[in-house]
XYZ file of N, CA and C in Angstrom:
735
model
N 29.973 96.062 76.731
C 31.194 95.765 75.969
C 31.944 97.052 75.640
N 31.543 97.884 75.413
C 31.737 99.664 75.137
C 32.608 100.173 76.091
N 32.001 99.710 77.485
C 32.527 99.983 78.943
C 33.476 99.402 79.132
N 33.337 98.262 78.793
C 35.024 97.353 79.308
C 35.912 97.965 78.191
N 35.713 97.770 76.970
C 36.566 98.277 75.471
C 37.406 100.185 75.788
N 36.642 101.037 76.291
C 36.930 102.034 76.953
C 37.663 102.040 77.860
N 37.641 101.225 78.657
C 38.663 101.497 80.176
C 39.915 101.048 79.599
N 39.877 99.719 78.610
C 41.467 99.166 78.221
C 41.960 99.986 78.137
N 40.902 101.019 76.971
C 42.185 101.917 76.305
C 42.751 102.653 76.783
N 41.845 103.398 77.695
C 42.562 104.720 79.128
C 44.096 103.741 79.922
N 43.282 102.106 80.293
C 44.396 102.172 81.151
C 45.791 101.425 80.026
N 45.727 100.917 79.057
C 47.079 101.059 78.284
C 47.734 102.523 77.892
N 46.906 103.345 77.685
C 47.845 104.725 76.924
C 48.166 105.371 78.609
N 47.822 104.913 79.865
C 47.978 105.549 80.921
C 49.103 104.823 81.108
N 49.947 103.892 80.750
C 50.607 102.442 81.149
C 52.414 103.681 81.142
N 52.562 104.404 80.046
C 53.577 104.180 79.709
C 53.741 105.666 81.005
N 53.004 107.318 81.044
C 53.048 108.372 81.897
C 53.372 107.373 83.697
N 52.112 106.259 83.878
C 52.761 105.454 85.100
C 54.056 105.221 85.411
N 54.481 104.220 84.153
C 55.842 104.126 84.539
C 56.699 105.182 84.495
N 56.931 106.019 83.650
C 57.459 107.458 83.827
C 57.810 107.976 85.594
N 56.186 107.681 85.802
C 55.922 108.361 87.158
C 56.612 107.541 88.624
N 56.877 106.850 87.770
C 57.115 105.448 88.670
C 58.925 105.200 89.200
N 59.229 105.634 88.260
C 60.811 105.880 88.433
C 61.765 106.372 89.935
N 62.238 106.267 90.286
C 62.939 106.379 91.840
C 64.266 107.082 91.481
N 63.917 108.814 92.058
C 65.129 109.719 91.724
C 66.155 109.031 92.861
N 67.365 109.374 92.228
C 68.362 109.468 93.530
C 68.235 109.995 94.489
N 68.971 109.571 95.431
C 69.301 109.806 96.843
C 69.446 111.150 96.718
N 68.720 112.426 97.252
C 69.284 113.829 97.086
C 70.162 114.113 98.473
N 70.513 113.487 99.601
C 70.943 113.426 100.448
C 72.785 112.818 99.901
N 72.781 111.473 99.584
C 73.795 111.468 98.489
C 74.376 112.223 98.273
N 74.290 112.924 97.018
C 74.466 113.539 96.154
C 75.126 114.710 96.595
N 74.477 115.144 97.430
C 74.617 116.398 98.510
C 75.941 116.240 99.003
N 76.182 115.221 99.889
C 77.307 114.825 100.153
C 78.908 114.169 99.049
N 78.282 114.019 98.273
C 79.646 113.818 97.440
C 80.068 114.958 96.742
N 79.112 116.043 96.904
C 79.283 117.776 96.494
C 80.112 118.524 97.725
N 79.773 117.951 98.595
C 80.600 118.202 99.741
C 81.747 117.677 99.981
N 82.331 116.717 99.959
C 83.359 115.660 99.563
C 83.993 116.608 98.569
N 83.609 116.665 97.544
C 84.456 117.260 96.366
C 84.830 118.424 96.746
N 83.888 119.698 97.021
C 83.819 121.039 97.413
C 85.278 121.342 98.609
N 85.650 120.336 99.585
C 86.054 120.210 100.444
C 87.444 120.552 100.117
N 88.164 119.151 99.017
C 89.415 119.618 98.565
C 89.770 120.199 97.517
N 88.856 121.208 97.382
C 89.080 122.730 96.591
C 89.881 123.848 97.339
N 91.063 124.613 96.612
C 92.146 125.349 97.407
C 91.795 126.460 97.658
N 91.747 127.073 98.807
C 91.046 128.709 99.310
C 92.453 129.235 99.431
N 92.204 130.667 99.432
C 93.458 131.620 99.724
C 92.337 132.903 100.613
N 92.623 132.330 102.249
C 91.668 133.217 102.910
C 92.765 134.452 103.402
N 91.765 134.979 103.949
C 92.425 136.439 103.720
C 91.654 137.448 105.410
N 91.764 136.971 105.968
C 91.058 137.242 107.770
C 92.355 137.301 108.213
N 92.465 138.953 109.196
C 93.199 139.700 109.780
C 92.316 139.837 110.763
N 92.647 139.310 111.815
C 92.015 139.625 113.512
C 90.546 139.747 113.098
N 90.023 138.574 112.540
C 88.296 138.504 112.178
C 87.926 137.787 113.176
N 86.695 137.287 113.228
C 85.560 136.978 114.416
C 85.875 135.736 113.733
N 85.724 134.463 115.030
C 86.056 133.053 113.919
C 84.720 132.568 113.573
N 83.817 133.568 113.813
C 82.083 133.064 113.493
C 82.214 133.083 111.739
N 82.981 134.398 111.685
C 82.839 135.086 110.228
C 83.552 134.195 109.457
N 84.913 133.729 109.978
C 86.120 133.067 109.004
C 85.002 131.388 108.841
N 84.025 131.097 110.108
C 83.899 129.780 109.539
C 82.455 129.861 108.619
N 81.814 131.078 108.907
C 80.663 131.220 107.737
C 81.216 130.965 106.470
N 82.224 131.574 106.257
C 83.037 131.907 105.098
C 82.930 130.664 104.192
N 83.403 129.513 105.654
C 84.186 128.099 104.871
C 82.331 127.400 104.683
N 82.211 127.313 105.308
C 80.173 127.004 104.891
C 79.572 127.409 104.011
N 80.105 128.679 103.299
C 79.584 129.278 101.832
C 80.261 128.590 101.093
N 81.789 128.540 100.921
C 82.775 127.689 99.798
C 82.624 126.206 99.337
N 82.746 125.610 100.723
C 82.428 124.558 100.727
C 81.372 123.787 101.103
N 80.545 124.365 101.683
C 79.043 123.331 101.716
C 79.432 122.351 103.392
N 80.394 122.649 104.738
C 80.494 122.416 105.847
C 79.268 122.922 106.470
N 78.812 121.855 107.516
C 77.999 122.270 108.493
C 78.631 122.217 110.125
N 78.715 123.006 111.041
C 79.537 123.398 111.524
C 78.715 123.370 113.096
N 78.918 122.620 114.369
C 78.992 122.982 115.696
C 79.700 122.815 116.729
N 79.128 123.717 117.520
C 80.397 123.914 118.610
C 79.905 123.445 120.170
N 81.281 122.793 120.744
C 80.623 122.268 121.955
C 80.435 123.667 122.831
N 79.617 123.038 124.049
C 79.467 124.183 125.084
C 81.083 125.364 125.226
N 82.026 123.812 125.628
C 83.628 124.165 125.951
C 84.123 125.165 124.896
N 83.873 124.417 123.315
C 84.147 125.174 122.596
C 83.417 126.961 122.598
N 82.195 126.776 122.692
C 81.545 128.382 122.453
C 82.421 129.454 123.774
N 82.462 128.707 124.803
C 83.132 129.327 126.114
C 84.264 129.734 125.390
N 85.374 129.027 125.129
C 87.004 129.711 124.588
C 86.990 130.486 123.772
N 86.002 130.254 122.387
C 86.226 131.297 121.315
C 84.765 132.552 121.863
N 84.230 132.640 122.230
C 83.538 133.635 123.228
C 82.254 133.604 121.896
N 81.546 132.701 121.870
C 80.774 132.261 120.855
C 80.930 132.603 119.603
N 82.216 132.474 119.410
C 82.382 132.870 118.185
C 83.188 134.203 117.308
N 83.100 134.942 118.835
C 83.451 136.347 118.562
C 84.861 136.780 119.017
N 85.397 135.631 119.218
C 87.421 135.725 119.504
C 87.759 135.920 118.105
N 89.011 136.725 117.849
C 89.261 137.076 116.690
C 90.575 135.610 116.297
N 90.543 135.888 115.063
C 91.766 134.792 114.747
C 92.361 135.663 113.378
N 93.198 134.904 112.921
C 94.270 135.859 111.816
C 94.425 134.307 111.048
N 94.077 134.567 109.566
C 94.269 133.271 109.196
C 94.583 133.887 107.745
N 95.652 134.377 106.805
C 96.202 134.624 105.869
C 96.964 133.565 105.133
N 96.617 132.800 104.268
C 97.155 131.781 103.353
C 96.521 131.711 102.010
N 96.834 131.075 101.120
C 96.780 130.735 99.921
C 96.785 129.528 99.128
N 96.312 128.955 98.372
C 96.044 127.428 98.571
C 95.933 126.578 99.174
N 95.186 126.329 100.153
C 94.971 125.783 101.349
C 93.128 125.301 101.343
N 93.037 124.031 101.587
C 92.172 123.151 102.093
C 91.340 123.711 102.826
N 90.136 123.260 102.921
C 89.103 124.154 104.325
C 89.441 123.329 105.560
N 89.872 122.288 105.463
C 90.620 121.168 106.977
C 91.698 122.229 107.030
N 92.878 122.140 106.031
C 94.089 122.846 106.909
C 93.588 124.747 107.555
N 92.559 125.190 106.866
C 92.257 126.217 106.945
C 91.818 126.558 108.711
N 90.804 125.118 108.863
C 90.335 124.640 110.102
C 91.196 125.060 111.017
N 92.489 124.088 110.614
C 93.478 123.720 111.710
C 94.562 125.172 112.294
N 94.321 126.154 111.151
C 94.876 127.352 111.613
C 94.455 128.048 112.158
N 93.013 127.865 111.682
C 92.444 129.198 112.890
C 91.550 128.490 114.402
N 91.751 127.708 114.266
C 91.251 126.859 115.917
C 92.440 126.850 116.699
N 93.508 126.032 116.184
C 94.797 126.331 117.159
C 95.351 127.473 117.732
N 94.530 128.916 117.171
C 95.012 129.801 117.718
C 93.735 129.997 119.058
N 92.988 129.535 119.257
C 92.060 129.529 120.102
C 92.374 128.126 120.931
N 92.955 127.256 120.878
C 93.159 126.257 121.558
C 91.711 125.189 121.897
N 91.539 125.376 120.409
C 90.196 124.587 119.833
C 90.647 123.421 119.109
N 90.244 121.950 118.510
C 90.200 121.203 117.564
C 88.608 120.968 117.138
N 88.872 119.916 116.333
C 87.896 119.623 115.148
C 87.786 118.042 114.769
N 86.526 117.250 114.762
C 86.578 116.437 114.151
C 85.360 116.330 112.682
N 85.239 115.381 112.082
C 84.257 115.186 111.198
C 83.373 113.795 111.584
N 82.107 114.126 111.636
C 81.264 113.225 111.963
C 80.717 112.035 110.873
N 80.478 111.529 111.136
C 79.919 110.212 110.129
C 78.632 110.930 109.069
N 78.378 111.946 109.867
C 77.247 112.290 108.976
C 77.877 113.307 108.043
N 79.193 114.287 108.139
C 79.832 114.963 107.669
C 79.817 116.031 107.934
N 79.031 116.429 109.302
C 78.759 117.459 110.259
C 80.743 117.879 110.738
N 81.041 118.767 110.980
C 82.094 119.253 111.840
C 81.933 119.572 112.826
N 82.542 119.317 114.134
C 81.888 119.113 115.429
C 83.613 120.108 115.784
N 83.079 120.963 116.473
C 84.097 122.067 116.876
C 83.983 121.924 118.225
N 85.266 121.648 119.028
C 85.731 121.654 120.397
C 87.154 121.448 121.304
N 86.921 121.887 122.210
C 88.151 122.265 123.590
C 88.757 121.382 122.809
N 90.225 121.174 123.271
C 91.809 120.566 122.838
C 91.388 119.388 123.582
N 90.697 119.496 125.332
C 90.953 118.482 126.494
C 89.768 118.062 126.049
N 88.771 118.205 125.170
C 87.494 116.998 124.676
C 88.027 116.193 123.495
N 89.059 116.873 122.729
C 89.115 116.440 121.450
C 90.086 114.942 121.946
N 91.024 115.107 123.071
C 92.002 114.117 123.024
C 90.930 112.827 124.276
N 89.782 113.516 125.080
C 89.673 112.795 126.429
C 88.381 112.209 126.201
N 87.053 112.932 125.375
C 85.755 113.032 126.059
C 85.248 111.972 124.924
N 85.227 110.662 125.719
C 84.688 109.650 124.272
C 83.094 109.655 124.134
N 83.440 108.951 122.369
C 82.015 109.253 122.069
C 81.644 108.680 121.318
N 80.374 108.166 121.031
C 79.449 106.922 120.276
C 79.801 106.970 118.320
N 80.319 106.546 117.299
C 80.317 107.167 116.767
C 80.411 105.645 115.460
N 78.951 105.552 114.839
C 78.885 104.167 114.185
C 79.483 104.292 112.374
N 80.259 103.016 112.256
C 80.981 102.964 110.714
C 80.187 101.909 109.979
N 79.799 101.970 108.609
C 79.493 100.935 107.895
C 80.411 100.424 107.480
N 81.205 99.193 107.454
C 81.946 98.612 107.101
C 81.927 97.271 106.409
N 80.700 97.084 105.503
C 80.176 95.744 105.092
C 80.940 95.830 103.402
N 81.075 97.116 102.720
C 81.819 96.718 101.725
C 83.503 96.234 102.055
N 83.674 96.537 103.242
C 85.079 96.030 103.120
C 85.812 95.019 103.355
N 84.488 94.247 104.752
C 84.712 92.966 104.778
C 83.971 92.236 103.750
N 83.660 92.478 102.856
C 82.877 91.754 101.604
C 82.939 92.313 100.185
N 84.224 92.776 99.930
C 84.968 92.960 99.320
C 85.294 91.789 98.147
N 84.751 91.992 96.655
C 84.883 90.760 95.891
C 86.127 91.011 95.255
N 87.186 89.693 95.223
C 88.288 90.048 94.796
C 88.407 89.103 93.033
N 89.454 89.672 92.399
C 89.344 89.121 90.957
C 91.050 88.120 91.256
N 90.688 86.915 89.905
C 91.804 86.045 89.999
C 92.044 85.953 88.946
N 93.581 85.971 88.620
C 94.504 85.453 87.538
C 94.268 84.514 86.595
N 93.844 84.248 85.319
C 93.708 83.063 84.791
C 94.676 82.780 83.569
N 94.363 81.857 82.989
C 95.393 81.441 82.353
C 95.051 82.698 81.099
N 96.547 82.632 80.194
C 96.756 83.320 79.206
C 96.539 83.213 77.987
N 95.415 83.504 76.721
C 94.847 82.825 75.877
C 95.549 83.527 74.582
N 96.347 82.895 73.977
C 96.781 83.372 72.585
C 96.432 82.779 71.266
N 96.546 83.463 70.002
C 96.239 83.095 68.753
C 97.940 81.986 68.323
N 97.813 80.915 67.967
C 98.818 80.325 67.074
C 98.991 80.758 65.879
N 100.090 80.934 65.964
C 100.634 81.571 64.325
C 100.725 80.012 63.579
N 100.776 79.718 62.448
C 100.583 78.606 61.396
C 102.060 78.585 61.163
N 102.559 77.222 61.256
C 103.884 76.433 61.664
C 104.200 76.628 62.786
N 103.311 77.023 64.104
C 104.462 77.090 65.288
C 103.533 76.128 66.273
N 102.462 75.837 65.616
C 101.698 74.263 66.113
C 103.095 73.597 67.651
N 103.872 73.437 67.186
C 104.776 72.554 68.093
C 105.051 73.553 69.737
N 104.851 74.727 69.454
C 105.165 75.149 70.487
C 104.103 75.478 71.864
N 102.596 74.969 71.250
C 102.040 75.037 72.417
C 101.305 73.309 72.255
N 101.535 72.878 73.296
C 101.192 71.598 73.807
C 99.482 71.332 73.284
N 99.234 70.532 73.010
C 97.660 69.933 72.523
C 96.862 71.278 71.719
N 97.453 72.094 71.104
C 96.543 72.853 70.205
C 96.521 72.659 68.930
N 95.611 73.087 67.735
C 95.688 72.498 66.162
C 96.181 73.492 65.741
N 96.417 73.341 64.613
C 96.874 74.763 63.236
C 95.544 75.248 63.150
N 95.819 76.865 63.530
C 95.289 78.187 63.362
C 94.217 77.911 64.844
N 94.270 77.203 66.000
C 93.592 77.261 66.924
C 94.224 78.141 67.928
N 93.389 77.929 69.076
C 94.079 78.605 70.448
C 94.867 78.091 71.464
N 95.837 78.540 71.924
C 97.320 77.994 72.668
C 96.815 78.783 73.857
N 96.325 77.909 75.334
C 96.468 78.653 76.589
C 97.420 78.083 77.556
N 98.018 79.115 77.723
C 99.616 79.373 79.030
C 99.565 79.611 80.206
N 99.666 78.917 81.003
C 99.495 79.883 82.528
C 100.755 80.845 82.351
N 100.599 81.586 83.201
C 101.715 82.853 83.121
C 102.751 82.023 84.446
N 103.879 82.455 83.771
C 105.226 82.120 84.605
C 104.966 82.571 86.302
N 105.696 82.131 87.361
C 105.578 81.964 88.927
C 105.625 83.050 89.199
N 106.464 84.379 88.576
C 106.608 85.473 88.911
C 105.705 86.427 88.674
N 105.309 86.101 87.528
C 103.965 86.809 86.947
C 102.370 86.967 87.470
N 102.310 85.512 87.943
C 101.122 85.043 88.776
C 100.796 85.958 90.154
N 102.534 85.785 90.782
C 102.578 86.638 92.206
C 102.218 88.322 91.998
N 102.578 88.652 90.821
C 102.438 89.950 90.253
C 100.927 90.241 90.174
N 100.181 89.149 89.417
C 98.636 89.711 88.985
C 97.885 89.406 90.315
N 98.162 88.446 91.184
C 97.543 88.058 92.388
C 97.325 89.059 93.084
N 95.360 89.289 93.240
C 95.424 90.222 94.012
C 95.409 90.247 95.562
N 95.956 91.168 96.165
C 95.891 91.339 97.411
C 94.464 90.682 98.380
N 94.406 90.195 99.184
C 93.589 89.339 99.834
C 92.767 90.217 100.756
N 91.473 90.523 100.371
C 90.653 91.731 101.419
C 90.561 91.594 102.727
N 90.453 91.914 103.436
C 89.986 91.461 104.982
C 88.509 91.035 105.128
N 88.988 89.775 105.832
C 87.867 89.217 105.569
C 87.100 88.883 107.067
N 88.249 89.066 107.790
C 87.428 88.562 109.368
C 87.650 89.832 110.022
N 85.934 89.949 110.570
C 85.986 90.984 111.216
C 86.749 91.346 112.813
N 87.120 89.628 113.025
C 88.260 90.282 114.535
C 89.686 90.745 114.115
N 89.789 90.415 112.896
C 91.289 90.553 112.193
C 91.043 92.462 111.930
N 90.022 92.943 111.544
C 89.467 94.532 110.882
C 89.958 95.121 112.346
N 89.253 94.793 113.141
C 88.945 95.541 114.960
C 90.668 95.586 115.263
N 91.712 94.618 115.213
C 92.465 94.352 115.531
C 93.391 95.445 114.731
N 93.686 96.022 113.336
C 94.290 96.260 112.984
C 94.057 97.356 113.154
N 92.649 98.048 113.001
C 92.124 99.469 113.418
C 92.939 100.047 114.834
N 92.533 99.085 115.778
C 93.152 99.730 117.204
C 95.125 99.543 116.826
N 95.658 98.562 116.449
C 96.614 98.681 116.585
C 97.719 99.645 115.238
N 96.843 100.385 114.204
C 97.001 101.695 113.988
C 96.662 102.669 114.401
N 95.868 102.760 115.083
C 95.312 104.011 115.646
C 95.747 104.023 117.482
N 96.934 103.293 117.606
C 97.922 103.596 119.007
C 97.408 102.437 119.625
N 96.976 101.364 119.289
C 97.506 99.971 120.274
C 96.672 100.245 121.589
N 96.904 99.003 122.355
C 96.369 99.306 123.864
C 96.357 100.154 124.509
N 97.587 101.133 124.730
C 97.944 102.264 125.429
C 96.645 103.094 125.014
N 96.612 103.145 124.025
C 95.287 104.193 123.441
C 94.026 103.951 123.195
N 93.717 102.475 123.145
C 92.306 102.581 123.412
C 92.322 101.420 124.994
N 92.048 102.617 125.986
C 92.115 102.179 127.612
C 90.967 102.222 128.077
N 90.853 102.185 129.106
C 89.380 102.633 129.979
C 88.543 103.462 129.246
N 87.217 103.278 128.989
C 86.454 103.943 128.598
C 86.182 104.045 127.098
N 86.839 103.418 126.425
C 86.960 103.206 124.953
C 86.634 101.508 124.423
N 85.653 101.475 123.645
C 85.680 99.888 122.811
C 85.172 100.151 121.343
N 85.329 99.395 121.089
C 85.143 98.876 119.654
C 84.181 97.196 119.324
N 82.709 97.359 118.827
C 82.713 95.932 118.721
C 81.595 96.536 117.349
N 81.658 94.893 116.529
C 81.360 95.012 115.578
C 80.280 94.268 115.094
N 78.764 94.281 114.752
C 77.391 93.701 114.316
C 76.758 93.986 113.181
N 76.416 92.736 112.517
C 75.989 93.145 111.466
C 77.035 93.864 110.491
N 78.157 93.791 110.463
C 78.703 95.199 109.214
C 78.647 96.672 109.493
N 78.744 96.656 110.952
C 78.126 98.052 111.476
C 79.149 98.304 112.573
N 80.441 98.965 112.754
C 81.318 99.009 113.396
C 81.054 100.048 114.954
N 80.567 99.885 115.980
C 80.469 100.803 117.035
C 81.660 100.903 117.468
N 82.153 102.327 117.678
C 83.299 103.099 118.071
C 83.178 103.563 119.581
N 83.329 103.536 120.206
C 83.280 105.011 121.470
C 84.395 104.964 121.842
N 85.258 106.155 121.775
C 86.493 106.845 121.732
C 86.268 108.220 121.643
N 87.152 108.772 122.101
C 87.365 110.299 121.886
C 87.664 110.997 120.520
N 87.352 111.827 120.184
C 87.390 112.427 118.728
C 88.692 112.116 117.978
N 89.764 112.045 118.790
C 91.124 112.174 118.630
C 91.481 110.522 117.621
N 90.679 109.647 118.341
C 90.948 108.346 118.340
C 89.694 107.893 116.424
N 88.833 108.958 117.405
C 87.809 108.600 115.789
C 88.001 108.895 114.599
N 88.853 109.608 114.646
C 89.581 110.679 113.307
C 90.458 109.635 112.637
N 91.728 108.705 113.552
C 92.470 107.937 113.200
C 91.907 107.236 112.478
N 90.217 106.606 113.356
C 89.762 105.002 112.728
C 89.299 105.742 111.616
N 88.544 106.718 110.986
C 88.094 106.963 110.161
C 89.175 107.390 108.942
N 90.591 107.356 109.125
C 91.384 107.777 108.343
C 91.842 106.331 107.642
N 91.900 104.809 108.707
C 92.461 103.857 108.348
C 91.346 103.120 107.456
N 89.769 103.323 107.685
C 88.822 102.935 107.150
C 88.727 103.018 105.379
N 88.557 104.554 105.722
C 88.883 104.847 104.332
C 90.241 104.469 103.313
N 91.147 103.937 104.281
C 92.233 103.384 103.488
C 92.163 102.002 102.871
N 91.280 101.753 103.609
C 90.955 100.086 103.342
C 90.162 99.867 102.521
N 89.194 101.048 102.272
C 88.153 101.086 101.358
C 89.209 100.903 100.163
N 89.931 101.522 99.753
C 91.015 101.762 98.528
C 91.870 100.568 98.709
N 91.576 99.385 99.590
C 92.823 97.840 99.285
C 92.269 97.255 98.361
N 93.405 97.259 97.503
C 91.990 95.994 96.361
C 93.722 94.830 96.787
């Protein structure tokens, strides 16, 4: 009895350090990334006179927390790194920062799903398609809020002016036709051939996604293969949609 009476007690006063122990930190991967996100549109004033563009993009990888590679094409033009570029500005973005000192090398840039920067040739960025998957399940499942009627206090003697309420009760109004259209919210997208459809036909219509390019969509999981040029668009309209309420 001693033996059993003993173990309770270890394992209740052990009950509460368990759960302690038990707890599930955040995502440090997360976290990481919305530091990066933020870090990103913070304003630099760089200051590279005929520097190595290895150096100008270390630079932007210290400031901002970018991880940075380069295709084969790309290492060939900027001579791995060691072509000089001239990039003098002042409040400026680490993207627009990007965009000044690659164009002088006849380089572009995209951003990867993972938030990697993928550095390469002008003729990969517009031609060389590529696999590149979107989660898109909050947007087709998107919960939207509705208008309801308008609930007011009755003032005492004005009984007559709202239909079936008592003295000192509550008077509810629907809101006038104009008002309704006003609070009504915008209608999410809800079908995913309607999402595919609007994506390609912002991001240049048939002409632009031709041979060698599709789009299909499983599970809430959008597969892309397009050229960087084309992935940049969908990922610009995505995120816009994220923000439709």
């Amino acid at each position: 009895m001693r033996l059993v009476t003993s173990w309770l007690a270890v394992a209740i006063f052990s009950l509460p350090a368990f759960a302690e122990d038990a707890k599930l930190p955040g995502d440090p991967k997360k976290e990481e990334k919305k530091e990066v996100k933020k870090e990103a549109e913070k304003l630099l004033s760089p200051e590279f006179d005929e520097a190595p563009l290895a150096d100008l993009l270390s630079w932007l990888s210290r400031e901002v927390g970018f991880e940075y590679d380069l295709t084969k094409a790309a290492q060939k033009l900027s001579k791995r790194g060691l072509e000089k570029v001239k990039v003098i500005a002042k409040d400026k973005t680490a993207r627009e920062i990007l965009d000044m000192a690659l164009a002088q090398l006849h380089l572009s840039w995209a951003e990867k799903v993972t938030g990697q920067i993928k550095i390469m040739s002008s003729d990969e960025y517009v031609k060389d398609a590529v696999l590149e998957l979107y989660d898109v399940r909050e947007i087709l499942n998107k919960i939207t809020d509705f208008a309801g009627p308008d609930s007011s206090l009755v003032k005492k003697g004005d009984e007559k002016k709202a239909d079936g309420s008592s003295p000192g009760g509550h008077a509810f109004e629907d809101p006038p036709d104009e008002e309704k259209e006003k609070e009504r919210p915008k209608k999410p997208i809800e079908d995913p051939d309607k999402l595919k459809q609007l994506l390609k036909n912002g991001s240049g219509g048939d002409e632009a996604w031709g041979e060698g390019t599709s789009m299909d969509l499983v599970n809430g999981i959008l597969y892309v293969k397009a050229p960087w040029k084309l992935q940049n668009k969908v990922r610009t309209l995505l995120n816009q949609f994220r923000q439709f309420k």
